[in-house]
PDB file of C-alpha atoms in Angstrom:
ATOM      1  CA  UNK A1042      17.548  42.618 -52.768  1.00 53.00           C
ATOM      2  CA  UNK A1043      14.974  41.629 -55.301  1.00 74.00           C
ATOM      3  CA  UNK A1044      13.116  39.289 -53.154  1.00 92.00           C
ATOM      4  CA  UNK A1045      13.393  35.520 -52.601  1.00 96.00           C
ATOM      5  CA  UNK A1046      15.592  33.111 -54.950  1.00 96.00           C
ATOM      6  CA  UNK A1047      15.403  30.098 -55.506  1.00 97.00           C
ATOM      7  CA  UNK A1048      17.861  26.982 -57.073  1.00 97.00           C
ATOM      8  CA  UNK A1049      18.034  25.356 -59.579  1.00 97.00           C
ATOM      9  CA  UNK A1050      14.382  26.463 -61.096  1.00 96.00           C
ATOM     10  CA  UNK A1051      14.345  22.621 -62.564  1.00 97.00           C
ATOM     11  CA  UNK A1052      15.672  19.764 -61.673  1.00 98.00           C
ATOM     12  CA  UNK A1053      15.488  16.234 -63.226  1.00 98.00           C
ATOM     13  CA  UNK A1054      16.848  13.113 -61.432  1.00 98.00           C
ATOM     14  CA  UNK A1055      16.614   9.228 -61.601  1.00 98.00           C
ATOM     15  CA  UNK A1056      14.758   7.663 -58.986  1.00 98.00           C
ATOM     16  CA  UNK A1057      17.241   6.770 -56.178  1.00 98.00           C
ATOM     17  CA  UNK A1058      19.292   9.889 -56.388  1.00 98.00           C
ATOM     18  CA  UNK A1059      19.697  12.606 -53.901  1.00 98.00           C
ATOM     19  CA  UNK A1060      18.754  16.063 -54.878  1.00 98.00           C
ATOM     20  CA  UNK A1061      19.033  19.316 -52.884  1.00 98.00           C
ATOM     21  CA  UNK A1062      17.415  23.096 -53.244  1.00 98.00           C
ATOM     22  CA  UNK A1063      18.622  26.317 -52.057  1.00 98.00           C
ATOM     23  CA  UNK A1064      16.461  29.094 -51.013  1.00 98.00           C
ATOM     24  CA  UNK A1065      18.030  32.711 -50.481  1.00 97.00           C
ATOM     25  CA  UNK A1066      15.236  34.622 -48.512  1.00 96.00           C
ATOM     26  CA  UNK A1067      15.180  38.646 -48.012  1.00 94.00           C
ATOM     27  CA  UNK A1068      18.090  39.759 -46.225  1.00 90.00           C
ATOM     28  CA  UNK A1069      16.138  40.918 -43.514  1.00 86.00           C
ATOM     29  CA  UNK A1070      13.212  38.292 -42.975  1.00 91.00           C
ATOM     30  CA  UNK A1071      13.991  35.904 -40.266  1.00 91.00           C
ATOM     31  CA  UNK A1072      11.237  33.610 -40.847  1.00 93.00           C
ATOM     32  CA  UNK A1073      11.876  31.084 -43.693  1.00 95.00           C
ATOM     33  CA  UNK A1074       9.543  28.533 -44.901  1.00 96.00           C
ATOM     34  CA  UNK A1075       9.580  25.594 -47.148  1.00 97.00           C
ATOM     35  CA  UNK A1076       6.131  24.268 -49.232  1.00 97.00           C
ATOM     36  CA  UNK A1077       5.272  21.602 -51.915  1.00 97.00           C
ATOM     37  CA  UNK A1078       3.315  22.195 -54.565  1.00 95.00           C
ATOM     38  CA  UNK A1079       2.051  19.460 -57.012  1.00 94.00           C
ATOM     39  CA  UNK A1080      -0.406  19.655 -59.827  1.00 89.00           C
ATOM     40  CA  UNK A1081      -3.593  21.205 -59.348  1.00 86.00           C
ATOM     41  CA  UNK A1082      -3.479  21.132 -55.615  1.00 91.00           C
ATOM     42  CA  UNK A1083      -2.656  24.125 -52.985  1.00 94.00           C
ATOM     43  CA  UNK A1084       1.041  24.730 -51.692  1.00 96.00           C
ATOM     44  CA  UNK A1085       1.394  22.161 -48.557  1.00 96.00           C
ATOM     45  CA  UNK A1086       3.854  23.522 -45.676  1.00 95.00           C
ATOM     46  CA  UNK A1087       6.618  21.576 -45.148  1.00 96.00           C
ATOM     47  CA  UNK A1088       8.856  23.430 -42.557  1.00 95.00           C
ATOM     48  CA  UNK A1089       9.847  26.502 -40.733  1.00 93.00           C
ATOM     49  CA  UNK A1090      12.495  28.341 -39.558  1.00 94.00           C
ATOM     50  CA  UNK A1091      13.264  31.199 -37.528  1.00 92.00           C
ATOM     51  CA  UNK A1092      16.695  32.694 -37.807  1.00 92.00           C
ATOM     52  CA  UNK A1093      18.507  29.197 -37.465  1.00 93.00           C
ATOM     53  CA  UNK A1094      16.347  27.319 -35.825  1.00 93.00           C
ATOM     54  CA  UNK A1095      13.832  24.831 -37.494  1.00 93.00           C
ATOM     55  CA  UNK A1096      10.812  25.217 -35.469  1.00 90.00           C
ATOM     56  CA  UNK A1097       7.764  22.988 -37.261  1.00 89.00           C
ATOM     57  CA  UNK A1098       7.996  19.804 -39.375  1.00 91.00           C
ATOM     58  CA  UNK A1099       5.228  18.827 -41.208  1.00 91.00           C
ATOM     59  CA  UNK A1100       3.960  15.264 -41.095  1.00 88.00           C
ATOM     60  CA  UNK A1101       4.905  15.673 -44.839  1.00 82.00           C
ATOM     61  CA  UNK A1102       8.640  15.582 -43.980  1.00 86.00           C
ATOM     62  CA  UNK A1103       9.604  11.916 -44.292  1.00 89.00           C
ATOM     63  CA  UNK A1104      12.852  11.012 -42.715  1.00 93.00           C
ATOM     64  CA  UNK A1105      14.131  11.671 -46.194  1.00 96.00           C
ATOM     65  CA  UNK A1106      14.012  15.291 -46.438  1.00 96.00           C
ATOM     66  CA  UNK A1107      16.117  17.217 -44.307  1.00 96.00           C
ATOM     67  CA  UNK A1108      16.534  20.785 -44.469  1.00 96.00           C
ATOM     68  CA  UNK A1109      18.911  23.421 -43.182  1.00 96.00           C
ATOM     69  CA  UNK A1110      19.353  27.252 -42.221  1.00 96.00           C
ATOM     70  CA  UNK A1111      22.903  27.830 -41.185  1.00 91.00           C
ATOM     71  CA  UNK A1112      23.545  31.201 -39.816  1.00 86.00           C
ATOM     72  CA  UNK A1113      19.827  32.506 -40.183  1.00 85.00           C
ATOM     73  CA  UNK A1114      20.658  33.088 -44.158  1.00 91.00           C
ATOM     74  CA  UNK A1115      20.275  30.698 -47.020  1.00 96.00           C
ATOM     75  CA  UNK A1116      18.636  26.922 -46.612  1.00 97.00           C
ATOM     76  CA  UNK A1117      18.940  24.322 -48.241  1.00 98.00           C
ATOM     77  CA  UNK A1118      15.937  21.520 -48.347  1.00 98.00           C
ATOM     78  CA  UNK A1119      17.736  18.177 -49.412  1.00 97.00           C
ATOM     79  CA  UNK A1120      15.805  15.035 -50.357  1.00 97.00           C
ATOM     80  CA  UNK A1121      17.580  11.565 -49.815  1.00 97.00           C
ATOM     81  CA  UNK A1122      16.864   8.427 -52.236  1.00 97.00           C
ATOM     82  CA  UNK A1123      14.419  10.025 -54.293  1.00 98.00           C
ATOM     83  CA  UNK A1124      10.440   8.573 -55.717  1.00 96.00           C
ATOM     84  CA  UNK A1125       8.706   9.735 -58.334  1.00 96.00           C
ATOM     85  CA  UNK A1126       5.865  10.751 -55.461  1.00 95.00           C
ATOM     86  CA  UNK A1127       8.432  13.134 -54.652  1.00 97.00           C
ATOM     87  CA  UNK A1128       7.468  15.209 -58.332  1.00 97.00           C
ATOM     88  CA  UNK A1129       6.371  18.786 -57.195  1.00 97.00           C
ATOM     89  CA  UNK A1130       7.039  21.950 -57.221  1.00 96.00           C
ATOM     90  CA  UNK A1131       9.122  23.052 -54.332  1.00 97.00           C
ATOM     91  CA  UNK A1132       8.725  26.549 -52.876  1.00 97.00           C
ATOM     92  CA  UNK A1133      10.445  28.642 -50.468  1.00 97.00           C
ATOM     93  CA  UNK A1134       8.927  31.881 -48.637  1.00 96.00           C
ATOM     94  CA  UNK A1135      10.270  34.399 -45.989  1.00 95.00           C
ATOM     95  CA  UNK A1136       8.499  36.480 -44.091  1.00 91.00           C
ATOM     96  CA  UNK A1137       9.273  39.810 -41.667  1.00 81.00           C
ATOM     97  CA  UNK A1138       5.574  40.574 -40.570  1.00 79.00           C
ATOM     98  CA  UNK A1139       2.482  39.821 -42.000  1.00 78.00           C
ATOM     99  CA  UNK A1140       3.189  39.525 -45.396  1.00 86.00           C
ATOM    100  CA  UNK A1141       5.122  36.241 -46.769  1.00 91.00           C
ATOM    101  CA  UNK A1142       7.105  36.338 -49.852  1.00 94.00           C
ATOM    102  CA  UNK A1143       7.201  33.518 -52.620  1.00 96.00           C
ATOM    103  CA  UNK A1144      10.475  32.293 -54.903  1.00 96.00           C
ATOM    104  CA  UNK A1145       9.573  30.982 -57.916  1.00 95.00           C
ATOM    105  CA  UNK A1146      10.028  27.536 -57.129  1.00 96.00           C
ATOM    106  CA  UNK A1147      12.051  24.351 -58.055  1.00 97.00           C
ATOM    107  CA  UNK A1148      10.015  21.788 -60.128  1.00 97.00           C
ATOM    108  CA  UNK A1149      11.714  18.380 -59.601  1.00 98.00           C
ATOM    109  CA  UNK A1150      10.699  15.878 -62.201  1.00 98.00           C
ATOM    110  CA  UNK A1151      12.171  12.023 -60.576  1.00 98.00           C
ATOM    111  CA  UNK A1152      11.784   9.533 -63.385  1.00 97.00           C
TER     112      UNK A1152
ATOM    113  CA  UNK B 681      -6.704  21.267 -37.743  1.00 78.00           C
ATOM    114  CA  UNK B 682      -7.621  23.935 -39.966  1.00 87.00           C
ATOM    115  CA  UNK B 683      -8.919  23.328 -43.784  1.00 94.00           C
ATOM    116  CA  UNK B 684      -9.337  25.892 -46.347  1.00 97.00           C
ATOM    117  CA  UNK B 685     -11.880  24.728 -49.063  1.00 97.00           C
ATOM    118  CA  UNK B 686     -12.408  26.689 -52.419  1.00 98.00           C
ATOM    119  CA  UNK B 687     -15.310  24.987 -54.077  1.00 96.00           C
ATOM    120  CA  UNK B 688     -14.649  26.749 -57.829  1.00 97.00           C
ATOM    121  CA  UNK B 689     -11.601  24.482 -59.919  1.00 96.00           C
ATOM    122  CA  UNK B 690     -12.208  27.441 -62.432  1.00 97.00           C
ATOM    123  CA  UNK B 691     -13.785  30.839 -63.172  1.00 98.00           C
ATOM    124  CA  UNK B 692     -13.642  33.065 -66.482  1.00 97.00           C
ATOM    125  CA  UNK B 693     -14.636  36.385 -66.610  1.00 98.00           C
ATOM    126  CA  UNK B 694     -14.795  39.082 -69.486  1.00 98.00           C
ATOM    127  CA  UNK B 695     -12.579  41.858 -69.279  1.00 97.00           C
ATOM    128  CA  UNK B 696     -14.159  44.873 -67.418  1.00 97.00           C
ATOM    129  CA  UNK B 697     -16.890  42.814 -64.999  1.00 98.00           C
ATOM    130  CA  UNK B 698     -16.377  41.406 -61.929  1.00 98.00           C
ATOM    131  CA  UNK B 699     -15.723  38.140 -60.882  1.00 98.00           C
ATOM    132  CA  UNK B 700     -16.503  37.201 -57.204  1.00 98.00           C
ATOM    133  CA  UNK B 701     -14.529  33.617 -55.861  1.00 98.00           C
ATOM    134  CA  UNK B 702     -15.416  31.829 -53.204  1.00 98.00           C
ATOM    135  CA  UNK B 703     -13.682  30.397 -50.351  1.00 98.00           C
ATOM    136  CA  UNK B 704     -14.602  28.857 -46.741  1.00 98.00           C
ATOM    137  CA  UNK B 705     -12.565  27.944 -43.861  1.00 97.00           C
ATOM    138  CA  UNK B 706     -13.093  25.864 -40.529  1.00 96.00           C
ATOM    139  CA  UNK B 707     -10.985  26.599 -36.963  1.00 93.00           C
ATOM    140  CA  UNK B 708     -11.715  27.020 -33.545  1.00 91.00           C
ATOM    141  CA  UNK B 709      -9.594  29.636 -33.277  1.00 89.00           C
ATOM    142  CA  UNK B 710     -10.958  33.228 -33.448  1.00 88.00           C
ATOM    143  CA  UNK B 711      -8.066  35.464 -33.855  1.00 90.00           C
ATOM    144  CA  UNK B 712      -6.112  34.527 -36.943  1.00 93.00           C
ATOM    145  CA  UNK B 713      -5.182  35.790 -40.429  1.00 94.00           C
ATOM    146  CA  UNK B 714      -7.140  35.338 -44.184  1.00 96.00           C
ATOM    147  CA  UNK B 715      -4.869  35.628 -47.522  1.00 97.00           C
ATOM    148  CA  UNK B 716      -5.548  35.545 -51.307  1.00 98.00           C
ATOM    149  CA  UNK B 717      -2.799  34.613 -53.234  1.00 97.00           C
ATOM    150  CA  UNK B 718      -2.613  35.229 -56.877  1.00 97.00           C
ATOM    151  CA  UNK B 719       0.047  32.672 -59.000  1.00 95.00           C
ATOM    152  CA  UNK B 720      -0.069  33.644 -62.442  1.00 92.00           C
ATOM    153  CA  UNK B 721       1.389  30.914 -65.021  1.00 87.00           C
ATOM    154  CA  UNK B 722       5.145  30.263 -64.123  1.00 80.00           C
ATOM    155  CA  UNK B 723       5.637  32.997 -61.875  1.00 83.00           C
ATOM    156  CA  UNK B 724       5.667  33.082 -58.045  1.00 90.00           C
ATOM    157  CA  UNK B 725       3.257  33.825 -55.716  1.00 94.00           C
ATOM    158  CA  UNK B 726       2.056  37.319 -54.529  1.00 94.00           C
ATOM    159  CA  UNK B 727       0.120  38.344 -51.904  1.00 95.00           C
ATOM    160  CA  UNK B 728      -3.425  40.146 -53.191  1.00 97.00           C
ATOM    161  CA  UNK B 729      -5.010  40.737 -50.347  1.00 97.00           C
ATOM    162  CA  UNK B 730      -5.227  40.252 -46.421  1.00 96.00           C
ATOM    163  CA  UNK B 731      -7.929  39.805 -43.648  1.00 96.00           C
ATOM    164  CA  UNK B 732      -7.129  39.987 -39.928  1.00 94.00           C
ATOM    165  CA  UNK B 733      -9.934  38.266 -38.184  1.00 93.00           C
ATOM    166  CA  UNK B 734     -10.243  40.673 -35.654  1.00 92.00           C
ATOM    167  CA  UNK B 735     -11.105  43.474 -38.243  1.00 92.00           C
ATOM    168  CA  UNK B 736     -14.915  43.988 -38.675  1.00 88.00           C
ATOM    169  CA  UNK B 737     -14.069  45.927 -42.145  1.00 94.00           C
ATOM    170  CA  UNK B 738     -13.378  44.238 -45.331  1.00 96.00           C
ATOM    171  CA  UNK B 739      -9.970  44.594 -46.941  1.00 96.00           C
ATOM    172  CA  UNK B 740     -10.086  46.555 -49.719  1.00 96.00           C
ATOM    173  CA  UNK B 741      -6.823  47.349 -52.188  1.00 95.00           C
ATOM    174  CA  UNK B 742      -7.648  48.981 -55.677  1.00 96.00           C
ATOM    175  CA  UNK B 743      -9.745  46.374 -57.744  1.00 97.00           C
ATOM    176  CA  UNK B 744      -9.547  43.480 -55.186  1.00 98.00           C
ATOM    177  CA  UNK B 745     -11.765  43.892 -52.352  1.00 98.00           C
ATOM    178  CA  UNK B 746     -12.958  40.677 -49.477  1.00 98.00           C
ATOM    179  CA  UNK B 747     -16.500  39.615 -48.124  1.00 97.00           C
ATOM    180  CA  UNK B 748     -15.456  38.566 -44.673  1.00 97.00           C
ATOM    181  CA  UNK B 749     -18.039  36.401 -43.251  1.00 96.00           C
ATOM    182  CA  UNK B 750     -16.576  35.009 -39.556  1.00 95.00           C
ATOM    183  CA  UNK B 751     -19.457  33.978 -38.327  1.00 95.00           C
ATOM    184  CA  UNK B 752     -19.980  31.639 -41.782  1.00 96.00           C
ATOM    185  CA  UNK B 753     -16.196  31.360 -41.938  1.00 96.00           C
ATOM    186  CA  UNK B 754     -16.770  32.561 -45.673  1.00 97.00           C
ATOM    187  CA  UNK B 755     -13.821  34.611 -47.320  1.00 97.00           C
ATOM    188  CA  UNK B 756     -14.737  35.488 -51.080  1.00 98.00           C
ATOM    189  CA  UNK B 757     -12.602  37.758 -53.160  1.00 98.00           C
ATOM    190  CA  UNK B 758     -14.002  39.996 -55.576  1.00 98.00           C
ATOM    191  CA  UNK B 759     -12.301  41.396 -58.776  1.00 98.00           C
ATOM    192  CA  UNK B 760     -13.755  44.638 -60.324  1.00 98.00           C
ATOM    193  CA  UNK B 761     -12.684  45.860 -63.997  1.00 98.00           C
ATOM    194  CA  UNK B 762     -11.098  42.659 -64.427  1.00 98.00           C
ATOM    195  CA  UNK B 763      -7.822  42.598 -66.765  1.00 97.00           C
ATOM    196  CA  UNK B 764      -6.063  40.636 -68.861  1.00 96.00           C
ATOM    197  CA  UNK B 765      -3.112  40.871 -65.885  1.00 95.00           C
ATOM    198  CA  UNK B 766      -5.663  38.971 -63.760  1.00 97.00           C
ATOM    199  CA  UNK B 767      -5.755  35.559 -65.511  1.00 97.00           C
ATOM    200  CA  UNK B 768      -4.011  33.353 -62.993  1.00 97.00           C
ATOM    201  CA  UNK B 769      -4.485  30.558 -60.075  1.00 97.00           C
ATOM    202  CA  UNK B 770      -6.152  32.391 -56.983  1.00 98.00           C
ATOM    203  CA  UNK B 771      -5.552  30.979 -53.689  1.00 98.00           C
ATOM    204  CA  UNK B 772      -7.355  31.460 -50.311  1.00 98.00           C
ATOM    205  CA  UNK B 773      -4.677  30.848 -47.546  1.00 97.00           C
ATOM    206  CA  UNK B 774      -5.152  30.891 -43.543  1.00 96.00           C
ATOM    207  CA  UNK B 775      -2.895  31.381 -40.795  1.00 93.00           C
ATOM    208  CA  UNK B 776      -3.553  31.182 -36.867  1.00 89.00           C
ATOM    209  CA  UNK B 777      -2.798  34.547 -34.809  1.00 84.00           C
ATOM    210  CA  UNK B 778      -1.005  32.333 -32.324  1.00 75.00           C
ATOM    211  CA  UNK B 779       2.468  33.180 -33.369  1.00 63.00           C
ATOM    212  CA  UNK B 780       4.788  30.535 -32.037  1.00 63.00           C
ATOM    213  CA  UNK B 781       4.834  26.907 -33.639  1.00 62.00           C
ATOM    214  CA  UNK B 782       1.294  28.213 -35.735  1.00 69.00           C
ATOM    215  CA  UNK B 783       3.653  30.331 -38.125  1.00 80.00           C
ATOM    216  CA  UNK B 784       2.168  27.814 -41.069  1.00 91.00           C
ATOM    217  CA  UNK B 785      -0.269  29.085 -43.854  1.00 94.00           C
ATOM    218  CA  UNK B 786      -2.808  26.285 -45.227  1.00 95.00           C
ATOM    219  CA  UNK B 787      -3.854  26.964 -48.692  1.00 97.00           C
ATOM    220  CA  UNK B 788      -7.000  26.268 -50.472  1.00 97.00           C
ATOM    221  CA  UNK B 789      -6.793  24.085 -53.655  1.00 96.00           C
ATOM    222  CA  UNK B 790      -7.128  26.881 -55.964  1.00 97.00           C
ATOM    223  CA  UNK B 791      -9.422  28.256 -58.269  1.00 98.00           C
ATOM    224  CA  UNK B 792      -8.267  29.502 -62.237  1.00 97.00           C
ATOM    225  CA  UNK B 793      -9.240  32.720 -63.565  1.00 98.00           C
ATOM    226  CA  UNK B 794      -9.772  33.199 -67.002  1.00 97.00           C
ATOM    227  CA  UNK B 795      -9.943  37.058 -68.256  1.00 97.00           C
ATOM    228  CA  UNK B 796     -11.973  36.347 -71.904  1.00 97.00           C
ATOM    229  CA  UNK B 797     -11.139  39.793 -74.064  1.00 96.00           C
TER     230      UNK B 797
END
């Protein structure tokens, strides 16, 4: 296991459309969280999980995102009727004890 | 709620000195964790360095080393022999030591390095 992986890297979609990201954490990491990132600005938590269970929401997290951990593995953060507010950089992190560990992030352009 | 503030947009450097960046913090809580993270250009983010509040000694680990200040709430990261390998967006991050539904970190807004050869 290399660490965490993200997908797509890009994506590019019309305003309107629905979009969704996967995040494969390490195997072994329980904890599984998802952030936005958009330019020039800090990462900004959007939601946790632990094992299957989604555990904190961020105010962030319109009634348009929704986002899934089936089986404590892989999730999936899915964003309904996209805006073009909803440009950023998406990134996923898992985490065992202290330390968490970053993907590389999905940059969704909505134009 | 807390907030992480790094006052420095950007910082350069010449390769070999040390570079010192700044961050501050504000909670009422008094056991929690302090993070730099380091995203270089298109690449994800690593951890650098970590802080547990309850630890009177500053972090060290190689080149990177921490001036923990809890009583200021002041968390600056120092870089010695800087390198090219440096150059990147450096974030302060914080996290509360109260595990369960505080597993969030909050992350500065960043500060640019700049390594000039």
């Amino acid at each position: 296991d290399t660490g965490v992986s993200q997908d797509p890297r890009h994506k590019i979609t019309k305003r309107g459309q629905n979009v969704t990201f996967r995040c494969d954490p390490i195997s072994e990491h329980n904890r599984l969280y998802w952030y936005r990132q958009t330019l020039g600005q800090g990462p900004e938590f959007l939601t946790y999980f632990q094992n299957e269970a989604q555990l904190e929401k961020s105010r962030l997290l319109s009634d348009r995102f929704s986002a899934e951990r089936p089986k404590g593995s892989f999730s999936t953060l899915e964003i309904q009727r996209t805006e073009q507010g909803d440009s950023a950089m998406y990134l996923c992190a898992s985490r065992e004890k202290d330390e968490a560990f970053f993907g590389q992030g999905t940059r969704l352009t909505v134009v | 709620a807390q907030t992480v503030t790094q006052s420095q947009p950007e910082m350069s450097v010449q390769e070999a000195e040390t570079v010192t960046l700044s961050c501050t913090y504000d909670t009422s809580e008094s056991d929690y964790y302090l993070f730099w993270y380091k995203q270089p250009p298109s690449r994800q983010m690593i951890l650098v360095i970590r802080q547990e509040a309850y630890k009177q000694q500053n972090a060290t680990e190689n080149r990177f080393s921490v001036n923990f200040q809890k009583a200021a709430k002041s968390f600056s990261l120092k870089i010695s022999d800087s390198q090219l390998g440096d150059a990147a967006m450096y974030f302060c991050a914080y996290r509360s030591g109260v595990n369960f539904g505080n597993e969030k970190l909050t992350f500065g807004t960043g500060t640019r390095l700049t390594i000039i050869p």
